[in-house]
Amino acid sequence: MGKTIHLLSQSQLVEAIKSNNTKVLKQLYTSNYPKVEALVLKNSGSVAHAKDIYQEAFITVWTHVKQNKFTPQNDSALQGYLYSISKNKWTDVLRSKSFKDVKPLNNDTLGGMKEDEAYSEPEDKKLKLTMEAFKKLGQPCKQLLKTFYFEKKSLKEISKALNIEENTARNKKYRCMQKLRAVVLASKP
């Protein structure tokens, strides 16, 4: 799997993302997921955590490419960027209150990971639908998710801005992600 990805230059890959080439997007998604799943599983997470983190990271990369905020510098820059964002998002989860007793990422667990078998869950249409679904969310959810994921504001900062408790902001973010998933599932033909 992923042969097409390896044959495309990074600039061709960026153009394919910008034009929403579903085939290339799906291959990029499925060929890079196993490495992120391995990272999360080796660092106190579950497959469900890995799927959530990866989906969020993929949307971030897709958005950055669309907004010309990312320019590849080498032959694997986009894939590395996707992995790096996934890793940072998982680190944020581990640092959150709910994971405070879990040991943090370390070089032993981060080093030496090998690609697992290709991600097997069918993701054919889900990928494009997820990216389109974000546009269909209500303004409060869009703003909350945008502020958290794209503006990199902490839940503490968001809770102060909204004049709510941090746990309430965390719950709202979770509910917004659930709504996003629901919109994706409802959009499936």
PDB file of C-alpha atoms in Angstrom, residues 2 8 11-13 29 42 57 73 122 132-134 139 143 146 152 159-160 173 176 187:
ATOM      1  CA  GLY A   2       1.362   3.523  -0.350  1.00  0.00           C
ATOM      2  CA  LEU A   8       4.833  11.238  -5.884  1.00  0.00           C
ATOM      3  CA  SER A  11       5.173  18.987  -4.227  1.00  0.00           C
ATOM      4  CA  GLN A  12       2.918  16.598  -6.165  1.00  0.00           C
ATOM      5  CA  LEU A  13       1.616  15.254  -2.848  1.00  0.00           C
ATOM      6  CA  TYR A  29      -3.828   8.466   5.726  1.00  0.00           C
ATOM      7  CA  LYS A  42       3.707   2.272  23.486  1.00  0.00           C
ATOM      8  CA  ALA A  57      -3.471  15.506  13.283  1.00  0.00           C
ATOM      9  CA  GLN A  73      11.719  20.649   2.702  1.00  0.00           C
ATOM     10  CA  PRO A 122     -12.067   0.874   5.989  1.00  0.00           C
ATOM     11  CA  GLU A 132     -15.881  18.509   4.818  1.00  0.00           C
ATOM     12  CA  ALA A 133     -17.791  17.822   8.052  1.00  0.00           C
ATOM     13  CA  PHE A 134     -15.790  20.411   9.973  1.00  0.00           C
ATOM     14  CA  GLN A 139     -20.113  28.071  15.046  1.00  0.00           C
ATOM     15  CA  GLN A 143     -14.555  28.099  17.083  1.00  0.00           C
ATOM     16  CA  LYS A 146     -10.199  25.860  15.738  1.00  0.00           C
ATOM     17  CA  LYS A 152      -2.859  25.957  19.847  1.00  0.00           C
ATOM     18  CA  SER A 159     -11.938  28.259  29.641  1.00  0.00           C
ATOM     19  CA  LYS A 160     -10.840  31.739  30.784  1.00  0.00           C
ATOM     20  CA  LYS A 173     -14.231  19.969  23.163  1.00  0.00           C
ATOM     21  CA  CYS A 176     -17.632  18.881  19.591  1.00  0.00           C
ATOM     22  CA  SER A 187     -22.577  12.063   5.571  1.00  0.00           C
TER      23      SER A 187
END
